[in-house]
Amino acid sequence: MTSLFPALRGATADRPALRFGDRSLTYAQLAAATGTLAARLARYDRVAVWATPELETAVAVVAALEAGVAAVPLNPKSGEKELGHILNDSAPGLLLAAPGAELPSAVLDLERLDVDVHGTGGPAPESPARDDDPALVVYTSGTTGPPKGAVIPRRAVATTLDALADAWQWTARDVLVHGLPLFHVHGLVLGILGPLRRGGSVRHLGRFSTEGVARELNGGATMLFGVPTMYHRIAETLSGEPELAKALAGARLLVSGSAALPVHDHERIAAATGRRVVERYGMTETLMNTSVRADGEPRAGTVGVPLPGVELRLVEEDGSPITSYDGETVGEIQVRGPNLFTEYLNRPDATAAAFTADGWFRTGDMAVRDADGYVRIVGRKATDLIKSGGYKIGAGEIENALLEHPGVREAAVTGEPDPDLGERIVAWIVPADAQSPPSLEELADHVARRLAPHKRPRVVHHIDSLPRNDMGKIMKRALHA
């Protein structure tokens, strides 16, 4: 296939490509840096990248892809046991890191190469890599065992980014700002590789802050990528920061992903800025599946419609497809298309179990779908589907309802065994005022009025904070533990 980054060989040599803080590279400088590094990587099958939020990480990953070598991004916050598993499983020939980066003992046996962002010469020669050759091996969170390495082919990267360009009207004129980690699909593939494939620019904040968002959007950036915890901080801050409200109002596109953005935060941001946040839906194994389109209706609480090239269906528990979409019937999402990963590395059993006989990937995510194709995620099959009193209930809609209560700052909903109902609905609440938290009766009535009586919580726990991972997702298994 042709290069994933044609702009490295185009007429945009002086255009800014990457900026991290006060360090930046033009396309000519990026081409030189990645070309020099790619020449040193070509003899490897896989290389690991110590994925700190720095210029070196972006250069390392792009160089690997230019060389036709698979990159294995490593989360610098991973524990020794997890890192040891990932390195034993993926067997990279080399570790790429920023000069001066302190590495844990789990990676010290691996040959290290410090990334030099000041290359000489031009871009790497066109790689002979094919569409189905691996681009990335990204390890899943491992909630049910050791992390599994999802092998993401080059075609998946290209088709996902091109489909998002269609959905978001994303062009070389766009300047993206974000502060997401670079070991994950959202921050790395969408947030770094996406702008570079378009020939546009990305400004990485290093660490997310509302001040940084305001500065960059008011300084010419056109798009913002974030996760719900970031948008929640924005929503909380808007009333006291007129520069932030001005920045968001002037942005071309605000995108949230990696978890559901509560409707309450959608509405607060829209009221203060006149701009709606767009949500999309994807996962490590599929990259992106759906999105609200830039020219479509930004319907709060939905993740839009399937992207070009992606087939999506909902199925019953027995695997039979749901044929009529009414916005109420809950089913598991299955997807098929060129955006899918090829396998779990060294796990043929897990790979086979993840797909149906006719090639549909079982996402494990539960959703409803409107008649016009809009998809609304209601939770994970394993942790967010509650079967209570003969009903299938998604935790997500109850969480949204709870967040509309003025006494609730954060909310999570789970199920627990109940001898009468099968499962009862349990609410985990971070109260707005810890001295006077809302009662069970108050919250149950609040939910019953907005949704339906059978969706009201039967148990409420008041807690200081919700456990979240690096992408802002609530770790519900930790709640029960």
Short mmCIF file of C-alpha atoms in Angstrom, two decimals:
data_model
loop_
_atom_site.label_atom_id
_atom_site.label_comp_id
_atom_site.label_asym_id
_atom_site.label_seq_id
_atom_site.Cartn_x
_atom_site.Cartn_y
_atom_site.Cartn_z
CA MET A 1 0.00 0.00 0.00
CA THR A 2 1.06 3.61 -0.32
CA SER A 3 2.34 5.53 2.70
CA LEU A 4 -0.03 6.11 5.57
CA PHE A 5 1.30 9.69 5.63
CA PRO A 6 1.46 11.14 2.11
CA ALA A 7 2.05 14.63 3.54
CA LEU A 8 5.58 13.54 4.51
CA ARG A 9 6.32 13.47 0.79
CA GLY A 10 4.07 16.33 -0.29
CA ALA A 11 4.32 20.05 -0.79
CA THR A 12 3.64 20.88 2.87
CA ALA A 13 7.28 20.86 4.01
CA ASP A 14 7.09 24.06 6.05
CA ARG A 15 3.68 23.39 7.55
CA PRO A 16 3.63 22.62 11.30
CA ALA A 17 3.03 18.92 11.93
CA LEU A 18 3.53 18.28 15.66
CA ARG A 19 3.78 20.51 18.69
CA PHE A 20 4.30 19.36 22.27
CA GLY A 21 4.64 22.34 24.58
CA ASP A 22 7.39 24.57 23.17
CA ARG A 23 8.84 21.78 20.97
CA SER A 24 7.58 21.34 17.43
CA LEU A 25 8.37 19.81 14.04
CA THR A 26 7.36 20.88 10.55
CA TYR A 27 6.53 18.21 7.99
CA ALA A 28 10.04 18.52 6.53
CA GLN A 29 11.59 18.06 9.97
CA LEU A 30 9.25 15.16 10.77
CA ALA A 31 10.10 13.49 7.45
CA ALA A 32 13.81 13.81 8.20
CA ALA A 33 13.49 12.50 11.76
CA THR A 34 11.26 9.56 10.86
CA GLY A 35 13.26 8.77 7.71
CA THR A 36 16.50 8.54 9.67
CA LEU A 37 14.92 6.41 12.40
CA ALA A 38 13.00 4.18 9.96
CA ALA A 39 16.28 3.13 8.34
CA ARG A 40 17.42 1.74 11.71
CA LEU A 41 14.14 -0.11 12.35
CA ALA A 42 13.64 -1.90 9.04
CA ARG A 43 15.28 -5.15 10.18
CA TYR A 44 12.82 -5.67 13.05
CA ASP A 45 9.34 -7.24 13.03
CA ARG A 46 8.13 -5.36 16.11
CA VAL A 47 9.46 -2.52 18.26
CA ALA A 48 8.19 -1.31 21.61
CA VAL A 49 7.61 2.41 22.22
CA TRP A 50 7.76 3.94 25.72
CA ALA A 51 4.65 6.02 25.07
CA THR A 52 5.13 9.17 27.12
CA PRO A 53 3.22 12.29 25.98
CA GLU A 54 6.28 13.68 24.16
CA LEU A 55 7.46 14.46 20.65
CA GLU A 56 9.67 11.35 20.69
CA THR A 57 6.70 8.99 20.99
CA ALA A 58 5.03 10.41 17.89
CA VAL A 59 8.30 10.28 15.93
CA ALA A 60 8.95 6.69 17.03
CA VAL A 61 5.51 5.38 16.02
CA VAL A 62 5.48 7.19 12.67
CA ALA A 63 9.01 5.94 11.92
CA ALA A 64 7.99 2.36 12.68
CA LEU A 65 4.98 2.63 10.36
CA GLU A 66 7.14 4.24 7.65
CA ALA A 67 9.53 1.29 7.97
CA GLY A 68 6.69 -1.26 7.76
CA VAL A 69 7.38 -2.38 11.34
CA ALA A 70 4.69 -2.96 13.97
CA ALA A 71 4.84 -0.64 16.99
CA VAL A 72 3.88 -1.84 20.48
CA PRO A 73 3.00 1.24 22.58
CA LEU A 74 3.71 0.75 26.29
CA ASN A 75 1.79 2.54 29.02
CA PRO A 76 4.43 4.15 31.28
CA LYS A 77 2.08 3.71 34.25
CA SER A 78 1.83 -0.07 33.82
CA GLY A 79 3.04 -2.24 36.67
CA GLU A 80 6.07 -4.52 36.41
CA LYS A 81 3.99 -7.68 36.05
CA GLU A 82 1.88 -6.26 33.25
CA LEU A 83 4.90 -4.87 31.40
CA GLY A 84 6.67 -8.19 31.74
CA HIS A 85 3.68 -10.00 30.25
CA ILE A 86 3.41 -7.57 27.32
CA LEU A 87 7.10 -7.81 26.47
CA ASN A 88 7.18 -11.60 26.75
CA ASP A 89 4.06 -11.85 24.59
CA SER A 90 5.00 -9.37 21.87
CA ALA A 91 8.78 -10.04 21.85
CA PRO A 92 9.85 -6.68 20.42
CA GLY A 93 13.39 -6.46 19.10
CA LEU A 94 14.00 -2.96 20.39
CA LEU A 95 12.62 -0.36 22.81
CA LEU A 96 12.30 3.23 21.61
CA ALA A 97 12.24 5.94 24.28
CA ALA A 98 12.86 9.64 24.78
CA PRO A 99 16.45 10.45 25.87
CA GLY A 100 16.63 10.58 29.64
CA ALA A 101 13.44 8.60 30.20
CA GLU A 102 13.73 6.48 33.33
CA LEU A 103 12.60 2.93 32.62
CA PRO A 104 11.47 0.27 35.11
CA SER A 105 13.39 -2.96 35.63
CA ALA A 106 10.84 -4.95 33.59
CA VAL A 107 12.14 -3.41 30.34
CA LEU A 108 15.85 -3.08 31.11
CA ASP A 109 16.80 -6.36 29.39
CA LEU A 110 15.50 -5.01 26.09
CA GLU A 111 17.88 -3.17 23.78
CA ARG A 112 17.10 0.55 24.03
CA LEU A 113 17.36 3.21 21.35
CA ASP A 114 16.87 6.85 22.27
CA VAL A 115 14.78 8.71 19.72
CA ASP A 116 16.45 11.70 18.05
CA VAL A 117 13.85 14.12 16.70
CA HIS A 118 16.50 16.04 14.71
CA GLY A 119 17.02 13.84 11.67
CA THR A 120 18.88 14.60 8.48
CA GLY A 121 17.89 13.92 4.91
CA GLY A 122 14.44 13.21 3.57
CA PRO A 123 11.52 10.86 4.21
CA ALA A 124 11.89 7.11 4.37
CA PRO A 125 11.61 5.18 1.09
CA GLU A 126 8.13 3.81 0.39
CA SER A 127 7.64 0.74 2.57
CA PRO A 128 6.83 -2.58 0.86
CA ALA A 129 4.36 -3.30 3.67
CA ARG A 130 0.94 -4.56 2.57
CA ASP A 131 -2.52 -3.54 3.72
CA ASP A 132 -2.92 -6.52 6.06
CA ASP A 133 0.54 -6.24 7.61
CA PRO A 134 0.54 -5.23 11.30
CA ALA A 135 0.80 -1.53 12.10
CA LEU A 136 0.28 -1.67 15.85
CA VAL A 137 -0.07 -4.21 18.63
CA VAL A 138 -2.19 -2.52 21.30
CA TYR A 139 -2.82 -4.34 24.57
CA THR A 140 -6.31 -4.37 26.03
CA SER A 141 -6.99 -3.52 29.65
CA GLY A 142 -7.15 -7.15 30.72
CA THR A 143 -10.19 -6.98 33.02
CA THR A 144 -10.70 -10.75 32.72
CA GLY A 145 -7.08 -11.89 32.68
CA PRO A 146 -3.69 -10.76 31.35
CA PRO A 147 -3.91 -8.09 28.63
CA LYS A 148 -4.34 -9.37 25.09
CA GLY A 149 -2.41 -7.83 22.20
CA ALA A 150 -4.79 -6.72 19.45
CA VAL A 151 -2.93 -6.76 16.13
CA ILE A 152 -4.14 -3.75 14.15
CA PRO A 153 -3.33 -3.89 10.43
CA ARG A 154 -2.32 -0.93 8.28
CA ARG A 155 -5.62 -1.07 6.38
CA ALA A 156 -7.55 -0.56 9.63
CA VAL A 157 -5.57 2.59 10.46
CA ALA A 158 -6.02 3.98 6.96
CA THR A 159 -9.71 3.18 6.54
CA THR A 160 -10.68 4.41 10.02
CA LEU A 161 -8.88 7.73 9.61
CA ASP A 162 -10.32 8.22 6.13
CA ALA A 163 -13.83 7.37 7.34
CA LEU A 164 -13.49 9.91 10.15
CA ALA A 165 -12.27 12.49 7.64
CA ASP A 166 -15.51 11.90 5.74
CA ALA A 167 -17.68 12.07 8.86
CA TRP A 168 -15.96 15.08 10.44
CA GLN A 169 -15.03 16.96 7.23
CA TRP A 170 -11.46 16.72 8.53
CA THR A 171 -8.88 18.38 6.25
CA ALA A 172 -5.29 19.61 6.16
CA ARG A 173 -6.54 23.00 7.36
CA ASP A 174 -7.54 21.58 10.74
CA VAL A 175 -5.40 22.00 13.84
CA LEU A 176 -6.20 19.48 16.57
CA VAL A 177 -5.57 20.03 20.28
CA HIS A 178 -5.69 17.24 22.87
CA GLY A 179 -4.06 16.03 26.06
CA LEU A 180 -4.74 12.30 25.76
CA PRO A 181 -2.22 9.53 26.56
CA LEU A 182 -0.36 8.06 23.57
CA PHE A 183 -0.50 4.34 24.40
CA HIS A 184 -4.15 4.06 23.42
CA VAL A 185 -6.16 4.17 20.18
CA HIS A 186 -7.85 7.47 21.03
CA GLY A 187 -4.77 9.54 21.76
CA LEU A 188 -2.33 7.84 19.39
CA VAL A 189 -4.27 6.70 16.31
CA LEU A 190 -6.94 9.40 16.21
CA GLY A 191 -5.03 12.16 17.99
CA ILE A 192 -1.58 11.86 16.38
CA LEU A 193 -1.80 9.69 13.28
CA GLY A 194 -5.13 11.26 12.25
CA PRO A 195 -3.86 14.81 11.74
CA LEU A 196 -0.67 13.54 10.08
CA ARG A 197 -2.61 11.45 7.56
CA ARG A 198 -4.64 14.54 6.63
CA GLY A 199 -1.58 16.78 6.37
CA GLY A 200 -2.87 18.88 9.27
CA SER A 201 -1.37 19.77 12.63
CA VAL A 202 -1.66 18.56 16.19
CA ARG A 203 -0.86 20.43 19.39
CA HIS A 204 -0.51 18.13 22.37
CA LEU A 205 -1.00 19.73 25.77
CA GLY A 206 1.28 17.26 27.53
CA ARG A 207 -1.17 17.31 30.40
CA PHE A 208 -4.81 18.30 30.02
CA SER A 209 -5.89 21.62 31.49
CA THR A 210 -8.80 23.90 30.74
CA GLU A 211 -6.30 26.77 30.48
CA GLY A 212 -4.39 24.85 27.80
CA VAL A 213 -7.56 24.12 25.87
CA ALA A 214 -8.58 27.77 25.94
CA ARG A 215 -5.12 28.95 24.89
CA GLU A 216 -4.83 26.61 21.91
CA LEU A 217 -8.39 26.96 20.62
CA ASN A 218 -8.16 30.74 20.91
CA GLY A 219 -4.76 30.50 19.17
CA GLY A 220 -5.94 28.91 15.95
CA ALA A 221 -6.73 25.28 16.79
CA THR A 222 -9.98 24.08 15.21
CA MET A 223 -10.71 20.71 16.87
CA LEU A 224 -10.61 19.30 20.40
CA PHE A 225 -10.47 15.60 21.33
CA GLY A 226 -11.20 14.59 24.91
CA VAL A 227 -12.70 12.00 27.23
CA PRO A 228 -15.72 12.56 29.50
CA THR A 229 -13.65 13.44 32.58
CA MET A 230 -12.05 16.26 30.59
CA TYR A 231 -15.37 17.57 29.30
CA HIS A 232 -16.80 17.31 32.81
CA ARG A 233 -14.00 19.56 34.05
CA ILE A 234 -14.72 21.92 31.18
CA ALA A 235 -18.45 21.98 32.03
CA GLU A 236 -17.68 22.67 35.70
CA THR A 237 -15.28 25.50 34.80
CA LEU A 238 -17.12 27.31 32.00
CA SER A 239 -19.14 29.70 34.13
CA GLY A 240 -15.97 31.22 35.63
CA GLU A 241 -13.74 31.22 32.54
CA PRO A 242 -15.01 33.45 29.72
CA GLU A 243 -11.90 32.71 27.64
CA LEU A 244 -12.70 28.99 27.75
CA ALA A 245 -16.31 29.61 26.67
CA LYS A 246 -15.07 31.80 23.81
CA ALA A 247 -12.56 29.13 22.76
CA LEU A 248 -15.11 26.32 22.63
CA ALA A 249 -17.64 28.52 20.83
CA GLY A 250 -15.07 29.18 18.12
CA ALA A 251 -13.97 25.57 17.61
CA ARG A 252 -15.06 23.76 14.47
CA LEU A 253 -15.46 20.38 16.17
CA LEU A 254 -15.51 19.11 19.77
CA VAL A 255 -15.20 15.30 20.02
CA SER A 256 -15.62 13.08 23.07
CA GLY A 257 -14.89 9.37 23.24
CA SER A 258 -13.57 6.34 25.19
CA ALA A 259 -16.66 6.39 27.44
CA ALA A 260 -20.14 7.90 27.35
CA LEU A 261 -20.38 11.65 27.95
CA PRO A 262 -23.24 12.29 30.40
CA VAL A 263 -26.15 14.17 28.87
CA HIS A 264 -25.96 16.70 31.72
CA ASP A 265 -22.44 17.73 30.62
CA HIS A 266 -23.55 17.88 26.97
CA GLU A 267 -26.28 20.32 27.90
CA ARG A 268 -24.12 22.50 30.15
CA ILE A 269 -21.46 22.91 27.45
CA ALA A 270 -24.05 23.63 24.76
CA ALA A 271 -25.80 26.22 26.95
CA ALA A 272 -22.55 28.07 27.69
CA THR A 273 -20.97 27.94 24.23
CA GLY A 274 -23.65 27.26 21.65
CA ARG A 275 -21.56 24.27 20.49
CA ARG A 276 -22.49 20.61 20.74
CA VAL A 277 -19.96 17.91 21.58
CA VAL A 278 -19.83 15.09 19.02
CA GLU A 279 -19.49 11.50 20.28
CA ARG A 280 -18.06 8.51 18.47
CA TYR A 281 -17.78 4.83 19.34
CA GLY A 282 -14.83 2.52 18.95
CA MET A 283 -12.57 0.12 20.76
CA THR A 284 -9.05 -1.25 20.51
CA GLU A 285 -10.05 -4.20 18.33
CA THR A 286 -12.20 -2.22 15.90
CA LEU A 287 -10.77 1.30 15.92
CA MET A 288 -13.79 3.49 15.11
CA ASN A 289 -17.26 2.11 14.31
CA THR A 290 -19.71 5.01 14.49
CA SER A 291 -19.82 8.76 14.92
CA VAL A 292 -22.16 11.70 14.91
CA ARG A 293 -21.31 13.44 11.64
CA ALA A 294 -20.19 17.06 11.47
CA ASP A 295 -23.09 17.71 9.08
CA GLY A 296 -25.53 15.57 11.08
CA GLU A 297 -27.66 16.03 14.17
CA PRO A 298 -25.51 16.07 17.35
CA ARG A 299 -27.98 14.08 19.40
CA ALA A 300 -26.81 14.05 23.05
CA GLY A 301 -26.36 10.56 24.47
CA THR A 302 -25.81 8.86 21.11
CA VAL A 303 -22.67 7.86 19.23
CA GLY A 304 -24.13 8.58 15.81
CA VAL A 305 -24.33 6.30 12.81
CA PRO A 306 -21.96 3.68 11.34
CA LEU A 307 -18.93 5.12 9.58
CA PRO A 308 -18.42 4.52 5.85
CA GLY A 309 -17.37 0.91 5.27
CA VAL A 310 -18.53 -0.33 8.70
CA GLU A 311 -21.41 -2.81 9.03
CA LEU A 312 -23.13 -2.76 12.42
CA ARG A 313 -25.95 -4.88 13.84
CA LEU A 314 -27.52 -5.61 17.22
CA VAL A 315 -28.15 -9.21 18.25
CA GLU A 316 -30.20 -10.98 20.90
CA GLU A 317 -28.61 -13.16 23.58
CA ASP A 318 -28.93 -16.20 21.31
CA GLY A 319 -27.06 -14.38 18.53
CA SER A 320 -30.08 -13.77 16.31
CA PRO A 321 -30.06 -10.31 14.70
CA ILE A 322 -32.56 -7.68 15.83
CA THR A 323 -34.34 -6.71 12.64
CA SER A 324 -36.47 -3.78 13.76
CA TYR A 325 -34.89 -0.80 15.47
CA ASP A 326 -37.17 1.12 17.81
CA GLY A 327 -34.78 2.96 20.14
CA GLU A 328 -35.76 0.70 23.05
CA THR A 329 -34.71 -2.90 22.29
CA VAL A 330 -31.30 -3.65 23.82
CA GLY A 331 -28.88 -5.88 21.93
CA GLU A 332 -25.16 -6.60 21.71
CA ILE A 333 -23.26 -4.67 19.04
CA GLN A 334 -21.50 -6.72 16.39
CA VAL A 335 -19.42 -5.09 13.65
CA ARG A 336 -17.77 -6.12 10.41
CA GLY A 337 -15.50 -4.18 8.08
CA PRO A 338 -11.95 -3.19 7.12
CA ASN A 339 -11.52 -1.36 10.45
CA LEU A 340 -11.17 -4.62 12.42
CA PHE A 341 -8.04 -6.06 13.99
CA THR A 342 -6.72 -9.32 12.56
CA GLU A 343 -6.02 -11.35 15.72
CA TYR A 344 -5.07 -11.40 19.36
CA LEU A 345 -1.34 -12.05 19.29
CA ASN A 346 -0.51 -15.65 20.24
CA ARG A 347 -4.14 -16.27 21.24
CA PRO A 348 -5.93 -18.20 18.45
CA ASP A 349 -8.52 -19.37 20.99
CA ALA A 350 -9.45 -15.83 22.02
CA THR A 351 -9.44 -14.68 18.39
CA ALA A 352 -11.81 -17.45 17.33
CA ALA A 353 -14.13 -16.74 20.27
CA ALA A 354 -14.30 -13.04 19.37
CA PHE A 355 -15.80 -13.61 15.91
CA THR A 356 -18.95 -15.28 14.61
CA ALA A 357 -18.68 -17.87 11.86
CA ASP A 358 -19.49 -15.24 9.24
CA GLY A 359 -16.95 -12.68 10.41
CA TRP A 360 -18.85 -10.39 12.78
CA PHE A 361 -16.83 -9.19 15.78
CA ARG A 362 -18.57 -9.53 19.13
CA THR A 363 -17.94 -6.22 20.87
CA GLY A 364 -19.55 -7.04 24.22
CA ASP A 365 -21.14 -3.58 24.17
CA MET A 366 -24.90 -3.25 24.58
CA ALA A 367 -26.91 -0.63 22.72
CA VAL A 368 -30.23 0.45 21.32
CA ARG A 369 -30.65 1.80 17.79
CA ASP A 370 -33.14 4.34 16.51
CA ALA A 371 -35.06 3.83 13.30
CA ASP A 372 -32.83 6.41 11.56
CA GLY A 373 -29.67 4.50 12.46
CA TYR A 374 -28.43 6.46 15.48
CA VAL A 375 -26.83 4.19 18.09
CA ARG A 376 -26.99 4.73 21.86
CA ILE A 377 -24.62 2.66 24.02
CA VAL A 378 -26.18 1.45 27.28
CA GLY A 379 -23.13 -0.35 28.69
CA ARG A 380 -20.91 -3.39 28.63
CA LYS A 381 -22.55 -6.80 28.49
CA ALA A 382 -20.39 -8.03 31.36
CA THR A 383 -20.89 -5.13 33.78
CA ASP A 384 -23.63 -2.78 32.54
CA LEU A 385 -26.50 -5.00 31.41
CA ILE A 386 -28.85 -5.53 34.36
CA LYS A 387 -31.64 -8.11 34.15
CA SER A 388 -34.22 -7.04 36.69
CA GLY A 389 -37.84 -8.15 36.98
CA GLY A 390 -37.86 -9.56 33.45
CA TYR A 391 -36.43 -6.37 31.88
CA LYS A 392 -33.04 -5.85 30.20
CA ILE A 393 -31.79 -2.50 31.52
CA GLY A 394 -28.68 -0.59 30.48
CA ALA A 395 -26.77 1.08 33.29
CA GLY A 396 -25.87 4.08 31.13
CA GLU A 397 -29.33 5.62 30.90
CA ILE A 398 -29.81 5.36 34.68
CA GLU A 399 -26.43 7.04 35.22
CA ASN A 400 -27.48 9.90 32.93
CA ALA A 401 -30.72 10.32 34.86
CA LEU A 402 -28.93 10.33 38.21
CA LEU A 403 -26.49 12.99 36.99
CA GLU A 404 -29.43 15.31 36.34
CA HIS A 405 -30.12 15.38 40.08
CA PRO A 406 -28.55 18.50 41.66
CA GLY A 407 -27.27 16.49 44.62
CA VAL A 408 -25.20 14.13 42.43
CA ARG A 409 -21.69 14.99 41.24
CA GLU A 410 -20.75 11.57 39.81
CA ALA A 411 -22.69 8.34 39.40
CA ALA A 412 -22.18 4.72 38.45
CA VAL A 413 -24.78 1.97 38.26
CA THR A 414 -24.31 -1.78 38.64
CA GLY A 415 -26.44 -4.82 39.36
CA GLU A 416 -26.30 -7.29 42.22
CA PRO A 417 -28.18 -10.53 42.85
CA ASP A 418 -31.73 -10.24 44.16
CA PRO A 419 -33.87 -13.27 45.11
CA ASP A 420 -37.05 -11.67 43.77
CA LEU A 421 -35.95 -9.52 40.81
CA GLY A 422 -33.00 -11.60 39.62
CA GLU A 423 -30.83 -8.51 39.87
CA ARG A 424 -31.44 -5.22 41.63
CA ILE A 425 -30.11 -1.86 40.49
CA VAL A 426 -27.36 -0.38 42.66
CA ALA A 427 -26.31 3.28 42.44
CA TRP A 428 -22.84 4.45 43.50
CA ILE A 429 -23.02 8.19 44.13
CA VAL A 430 -20.43 10.89 44.71
CA PRO A 431 -22.66 13.55 46.29
CA ALA A 432 -22.34 17.24 45.45
CA ASP A 433 -22.43 17.92 49.20
CA ALA A 434 -20.96 15.14 51.29
CA GLN A 435 -22.67 16.53 54.41
CA SER A 436 -26.18 16.09 52.95
CA PRO A 437 -26.20 13.38 50.29
CA PRO A 438 -29.44 12.57 48.47
CA SER A 439 -31.38 9.66 49.95
CA LEU A 440 -32.31 6.41 48.23
CA GLU A 441 -35.99 7.42 48.14
CA GLU A 442 -35.18 10.78 46.59
CA LEU A 443 -32.98 9.25 43.86
CA ALA A 444 -35.37 6.38 43.16
CA ASP A 445 -38.26 8.80 42.64
CA HIS A 446 -36.06 11.02 40.48
CA VAL A 447 -35.13 8.13 38.15
CA ALA A 448 -38.65 6.65 38.07
CA ARG A 449 -40.10 9.99 36.90
CA ARG A 450 -37.55 10.33 34.09
CA LEU A 451 -37.29 6.75 32.85
CA ALA A 452 -39.63 4.10 34.25
CA PRO A 453 -40.34 2.66 37.71
CA HIS A 454 -38.53 -0.61 36.98
CA LYS A 455 -35.29 1.36 36.29
CA ARG A 456 -35.11 2.99 39.72
CA PRO A 457 -32.19 2.09 42.00
CA ARG A 458 -32.96 -0.19 44.94
CA VAL A 459 -29.65 0.40 46.75
CA VAL A 460 -27.51 3.54 47.00
CA HIS A 461 -23.89 3.76 48.16
CA HIS A 462 -22.37 7.18 48.87
CA ILE A 463 -18.63 7.26 48.12
CA ASP A 464 -15.86 9.87 47.90
CA SER A 465 -14.80 9.14 44.31
CA LEU A 466 -15.31 6.67 41.47
CA PRO A 467 -12.37 4.46 40.44
CA ARG A 468 -11.32 5.31 36.87
CA ASN A 469 -8.63 4.13 34.46
CA ASP A 470 -6.29 6.37 32.45
CA MET A 471 -8.96 7.02 29.82
CA GLY A 472 -11.54 8.09 32.37
CA LYS A 473 -13.63 4.92 32.25
CA ILE A 474 -15.23 3.86 35.53
CA MET A 475 -13.82 0.54 36.75
CA LYS A 476 -17.01 -1.07 37.99
CA ARG A 477 -15.43 -4.30 39.13
CA ALA A 478 -13.41 -2.22 41.59
CA LEU A 479 -16.62 -0.79 43.05
CA HIS A 480 -17.84 -4.21 44.09
CA ALA A 481 -14.38 -5.17 45.35
#
